[in-house]
Amino acid sequence: MRLSSVLGSALLAATVLAPALPAHAAAVPAIQITRVYYDSPGTDRRSNTSLNGEYVTVKNTTRRAIDLADWTIRDKTGYTYTIGDDVLLGAGKKLTLRTGQGRDSATTLYWNRRADVWNNDRDTAYVRRPDGRLVDSCAYDSTRADYTAC
């Protein structure tokens, strides 16, 4: 058997047996929406407890802290929360934005709204940089659960 035949057969076998990889893998965004809890437990009566049962969690997927000053989180309708100047999200850390009122901390921010933001059936959460560039989004269309993992 000729060497070219053996090499050709080996190349063909490697091509057929190799798993197909996508031409480009989707990059994980630096700030990723990981959960939208859109239907707080119990009856929605606009109580602060109910409003704070609604939230969005984002995660820093990088190995460095990210300054989130002037980044925004919004829904499809256009309700927009602008993150303040003093929010630095550490590498690998998560930050939760709750709809109602409360005292901001390093891991939780409060929108201070008196009405719901996230629709219970379908909506989309967006996170954008200060220049308006979309970093990540998470859409849901469900009435079977109270939250969606993104």
JSON list of N, CA and C in Angstrom, two decimals, residues 104-140:
[
{"chain": "A", "resi": 104, "resn": "ASP", "atom": "N", "xyz": [-28.99, 49.76, 49.64]},
{"chain": "A", "resi": 104, "resn": "ASP", "atom": "CA", "xyz": [-28.00, 49.13, 48.75]},
{"chain": "A", "resi": 104, "resn": "ASP", "atom": "C", "xyz": [-26.83, 48.57, 49.55]},
{"chain": "A", "resi": 105, "resn": "SER", "atom": "N", "xyz": [-26.28, 47.48, 49.04]},
{"chain": "A", "resi": 105, "resn": "SER", "atom": "CA", "xyz": [-25.08, 46.88, 49.62]},
{"chain": "A", "resi": 105, "resn": "SER", "atom": "C", "xyz": [-24.13, 46.49, 48.49]},
{"chain": "A", "resi": 106, "resn": "ALA", "atom": "N", "xyz": [-23.05, 45.84, 48.80]},
{"chain": "A", "resi": 106, "resn": "ALA", "atom": "CA", "xyz": [-22.08, 45.43, 47.79]},
{"chain": "A", "resi": 106, "resn": "ALA", "atom": "C", "xyz": [-22.66, 44.37, 46.86]},
{"chain": "A", "resi": 107, "resn": "THR", "atom": "N", "xyz": [-23.68, 43.63, 47.30]},
{"chain": "A", "resi": 107, "resn": "THR", "atom": "CA", "xyz": [-24.23, 42.53, 46.50]},
{"chain": "A", "resi": 107, "resn": "THR", "atom": "C", "xyz": [-25.67, 42.75, 46.05]},
{"chain": "A", "resi": 108, "resn": "THR", "atom": "N", "xyz": [-26.35, 43.77, 46.60]},
{"chain": "A", "resi": 108, "resn": "THR", "atom": "CA", "xyz": [-27.75, 44.00, 46.27]},
{"chain": "A", "resi": 108, "resn": "THR", "atom": "C", "xyz": [-28.02, 45.50, 46.09]},
{"chain": "A", "resi": 109, "resn": "LEU", "atom": "N", "xyz": [-28.68, 45.82, 44.99]},
{"chain": "A", "resi": 109, "resn": "LEU", "atom": "CA", "xyz": [-29.13, 47.18, 44.73]},
{"chain": "A", "resi": 109, "resn": "LEU", "atom": "C", "xyz": [-30.66, 47.18, 44.72]},
{"chain": "A", "resi": 110, "resn": "TYR", "atom": "N", "xyz": [-31.26, 48.34, 45.00]},
{"chain": "A", "resi": 110, "resn": "TYR", "atom": "CA", "xyz": [-32.71, 48.47, 45.02]},
{"chain": "A", "resi": 110, "resn": "TYR", "atom": "C", "xyz": [-33.14, 49.55, 44.03]},
{"chain": "A", "resi": 111, "resn": "TRP", "atom": "N", "xyz": [-34.12, 49.20, 43.20]},
{"chain": "A", "resi": 111, "resn": "TRP", "atom": "CA", "xyz": [-34.64, 50.10, 42.18]},
{"chain": "A", "resi": 111, "resn": "TRP", "atom": "C", "xyz": [-35.48, 51.22, 42.82]},
{"chain": "A", "resi": 112, "resn": "ASN", "atom": "N", "xyz": [-36.04, 50.94, 43.99]},
{"chain": "A", "resi": 112, "resn": "ASN", "atom": "CA", "xyz": [-36.89, 51.88, 44.73]},
{"chain": "A", "resi": 112, "resn": "ASN", "atom": "C", "xyz": [-38.18, 52.22, 43.99]},
{"chain": "A", "resi": 113, "resn": "ARG", "atom": "N", "xyz": [-38.71, 51.24, 43.29]},
{"chain": "A", "resi": 113, "resn": "ARG", "atom": "CA", "xyz": [-39.99, 51.43, 42.61]},
{"chain": "A", "resi": 113, "resn": "ARG", "atom": "C", "xyz": [-41.13, 51.04, 43.53]},
{"chain": "A", "resi": 114, "resn": "ARG", "atom": "N", "xyz": [-42.32, 51.55, 43.21]},
{"chain": "A", "resi": 114, "resn": "ARG", "atom": "CA", "xyz": [-43.53, 51.20, 43.95]},
{"chain": "A", "resi": 114, "resn": "ARG", "atom": "C", "xyz": [-44.49, 50.39, 43.09]},
{"chain": "A", "resi": 115, "resn": "ALA", "atom": "N", "xyz": [-43.99, 49.93, 41.95]},
{"chain": "A", "resi": 115, "resn": "ALA", "atom": "CA", "xyz": [-44.79, 49.08, 41.05]},
{"chain": "A", "resi": 115, "resn": "ALA", "atom": "C", "xyz": [-43.85, 48.06, 40.40]},
{"chain": "A", "resi": 116, "resn": "ASP", "atom": "N", "xyz": [-44.43, 46.96, 39.95]},
{"chain": "A", "resi": 116, "resn": "ASP", "atom": "CA", "xyz": [-43.65, 45.89, 39.32]},
{"chain": "A", "resi": 116, "resn": "ASP", "atom": "C", "xyz": [-43.00, 46.36, 38.03]},
{"chain": "A", "resi": 117, "resn": "VAL", "atom": "N", "xyz": [-41.91, 45.70, 37.67]},
{"chain": "A", "resi": 117, "resn": "VAL", "atom": "CA", "xyz": [-41.21, 45.96, 36.41]},
{"chain": "A", "resi": 117, "resn": "VAL", "atom": "C", "xyz": [-41.39, 44.78, 35.47]},
{"chain": "A", "resi": 118, "resn": "TRP", "atom": "N", "xyz": [-41.09, 43.60, 35.95]},
{"chain": "A", "resi": 118, "resn": "TRP", "atom": "CA", "xyz": [-41.02, 42.42, 35.09]},
{"chain": "A", "resi": 118, "resn": "TRP", "atom": "C", "xyz": [-42.39, 41.78, 34.91]},
{"chain": "A", "resi": 119, "resn": "ASN", "atom": "N", "xyz": [-42.80, 41.62, 33.67]},
{"chain": "A", "resi": 119, "resn": "ASN", "atom": "CA", "xyz": [-44.08, 40.98, 33.36]},
{"chain": "A", "resi": 119, "resn": "ASN", "atom": "C", "xyz": [-44.04, 39.51, 33.78]},
{"chain": "A", "resi": 120, "resn": "ASN", "atom": "N", "xyz": [-45.16, 39.00, 34.27]},
{"chain": "A", "resi": 120, "resn": "ASN", "atom": "CA", "xyz": [-45.21, 37.62, 34.73]},
{"chain": "A", "resi": 120, "resn": "ASN", "atom": "C", "xyz": [-45.28, 36.60, 33.61]},
{"chain": "A", "resi": 121, "resn": "ASP", "atom": "N", "xyz": [-45.60, 37.02, 32.40]},
{"chain": "A", "resi": 121, "resn": "ASP", "atom": "CA", "xyz": [-45.71, 36.05, 31.31]},
{"chain": "A", "resi": 121, "resn": "ASP", "atom": "C", "xyz": [-44.53, 36.10, 30.35]},
{"chain": "A", "resi": 122, "resn": "ARG", "atom": "N", "xyz": [-44.12, 37.30, 29.93]},
{"chain": "A", "resi": 122, "resn": "ARG", "atom": "CA", "xyz": [-42.97, 37.41, 29.02]},
{"chain": "A", "resi": 122, "resn": "ARG", "atom": "C", "xyz": [-42.38, 38.80, 29.10]},
{"chain": "A", "resi": 123, "resn": "ASP", "atom": "N", "xyz": [-41.07, 38.85, 28.95]},
{"chain": "A", "resi": 123, "resn": "ASP", "atom": "CA", "xyz": [-40.36, 40.12, 28.99]},
{"chain": "A", "resi": 123, "resn": "ASP", "atom": "C", "xyz": [-38.91, 39.83, 28.58]},
{"chain": "A", "resi": 124, "resn": "THR", "atom": "N", "xyz": [-38.11, 40.87, 28.54]},
{"chain": "A", "resi": 124, "resn": "THR", "atom": "CA", "xyz": [-36.69, 40.72, 28.25]},
{"chain": "A", "resi": 124, "resn": "THR", "atom": "C", "xyz": [-35.92, 41.67, 29.16]},
{"chain": "A", "resi": 125, "resn": "ALA", "atom": "N", "xyz": [-34.85, 41.16, 29.75]},
{"chain": "A", "resi": 125, "resn": "ALA", "atom": "CA", "xyz": [-33.95, 41.99, 30.56]},
{"chain": "A", "resi": 125, "resn": "ALA", "atom": "C", "xyz": [-32.72, 42.29, 29.70]},
{"chain": "A", "resi": 126, "resn": "TYR", "atom": "N", "xyz": [-32.26, 43.54, 29.79]},
{"chain": "A", "resi": 126, "resn": "TYR", "atom": "CA", "xyz": [-31.08, 43.97, 29.04]},
{"chain": "A", "resi": 126, "resn": "TYR", "atom": "C", "xyz": [-30.09, 44.62, 30.00]},
{"chain": "A", "resi": 127, "resn": "VAL", "atom": "N", "xyz": [-28.81, 44.40, 29.78]},
{"chain": "A", "resi": 127, "resn": "VAL", "atom": "CA", "xyz": [-27.78, 45.12, 30.50]},
{"chain": "A", "resi": 127, "resn": "VAL", "atom": "C", "xyz": [-26.91, 45.82, 29.45]},
{"chain": "A", "resi": 128, "resn": "ARG", "atom": "N", "xyz": [-26.69, 47.12, 29.66]},
{"chain": "A", "resi": 128, "resn": "ARG", "atom": "CA", "xyz": [-25.95, 47.93, 28.69]},
{"chain": "A", "resi": 128, "resn": "ARG", "atom": "C", "xyz": [-24.85, 48.73, 29.38]},
{"chain": "A", "resi": 129, "resn": "ARG", "atom": "N", "xyz": [-23.78, 48.95, 28.62]},
{"chain": "A", "resi": 129, "resn": "ARG", "atom": "CA", "xyz": [-22.67, 49.79, 29.06]},
{"chain": "A", "resi": 129, "resn": "ARG", "atom": "C", "xyz": [-23.13, 51.25, 29.05]},
{"chain": "A", "resi": 130, "resn": "PRO", "atom": "N", "xyz": [-22.34, 52.14, 29.67]},
{"chain": "A", "resi": 130, "resn": "PRO", "atom": "CA", "xyz": [-22.72, 53.57, 29.68]},
{"chain": "A", "resi": 130, "resn": "PRO", "atom": "C", "xyz": [-22.88, 54.16, 28.28]},
{"chain": "A", "resi": 131, "resn": "ASP", "atom": "N", "xyz": [-22.16, 53.64, 27.29]},
{"chain": "A", "resi": 131, "resn": "ASP", "atom": "CA", "xyz": [-22.28, 54.15, 25.92]},
{"chain": "A", "resi": 131, "resn": "ASP", "atom": "C", "xyz": [-23.50, 53.59, 25.19]},
{"chain": "A", "resi": 132, "resn": "GLY", "atom": "N", "xyz": [-24.30, 52.77, 25.88]},
{"chain": "A", "resi": 132, "resn": "GLY", "atom": "CA", "xyz": [-25.51, 52.21, 25.30]},
{"chain": "A", "resi": 132, "resn": "GLY", "atom": "C", "xyz": [-25.32, 50.87, 24.62]},
{"chain": "A", "resi": 133, "resn": "ARG", "atom": "N", "xyz": [-24.10, 50.41, 24.53]},
{"chain": "A", "resi": 133, "resn": "ARG", "atom": "CA", "xyz": [-23.84, 49.13, 23.86]},
{"chain": "A", "resi": 133, "resn": "ARG", "atom": "C", "xyz": [-24.41, 47.97, 24.68]},
{"chain": "A", "resi": 134, "resn": "LEU", "atom": "N", "xyz": [-25.17, 47.10, 24.02]},
{"chain": "A", "resi": 134, "resn": "LEU", "atom": "CA", "xyz": [-25.76, 45.93, 24.67]},
{"chain": "A", "resi": 134, "resn": "LEU", "atom": "C", "xyz": [-24.67, 44.95, 25.05]},
{"chain": "A", "resi": 135, "resn": "VAL", "atom": "N", "xyz": [-24.68, 44.51, 26.31]},
{"chain": "A", "resi": 135, "resn": "VAL", "atom": "CA", "xyz": [-23.71, 43.54, 26.79]},
{"chain": "A", "resi": 135, "resn": "VAL", "atom": "C", "xyz": [-24.35, 42.16, 26.87]},
{"chain": "A", "resi": 136, "resn": "ASP", "atom": "N", "xyz": [-25.59, 42.10, 27.39]},
{"chain": "A", "resi": 136, "resn": "ASP", "atom": "CA", "xyz": [-26.28, 40.82, 27.49]},
{"chain": "A", "resi": 136, "resn": "ASP", "atom": "C", "xyz": [-27.78, 41.07, 27.57]},
{"chain": "A", "resi": 137, "resn": "SER", "atom": "N", "xyz": [-28.55, 40.05, 27.23]},
{"chain": "A", "resi": 137, "resn": "SER", "atom": "CA", "xyz": [-30.00, 40.11, 27.37]},
{"chain": "A", "resi": 137, "resn": "SER", "atom": "C", "xyz": [-30.51, 38.73, 27.73]},
{"chain": "A", "resi": 138, "resn": "CYS", "atom": "N", "xyz": [-31.69, 38.70, 28.31]},
{"chain": "A", "resi": 138, "resn": "CYS", "atom": "CA", "xyz": [-32.32, 37.43, 28.70]},
{"chain": "A", "resi": 138, "resn": "CYS", "atom": "C", "xyz": [-33.82, 37.58, 28.51]},
{"chain": "A", "resi": 139, "resn": "ALA", "atom": "N", "xyz": [-34.37, 36.81, 27.59]},
{"chain": "A", "resi": 139, "resn": "ALA", "atom": "CA", "xyz": [-35.81, 36.85, 27.32]},
{"chain": "A", "resi": 139, "resn": "ALA", "atom": "C", "xyz": [-36.47, 35.63, 27.94]},
{"chain": "A", "resi": 140, "resn": "TYR", "atom": "N", "xyz": [-37.71, 35.80, 28.37]},
{"chain": "A", "resi": 140, "resn": "TYR", "atom": "CA", "xyz": [-38.48, 34.66, 28.86]},
{"chain": "A", "resi": 140, "resn": "TYR", "atom": "C", "xyz": [-39.90, 34.78, 28.34]}
]
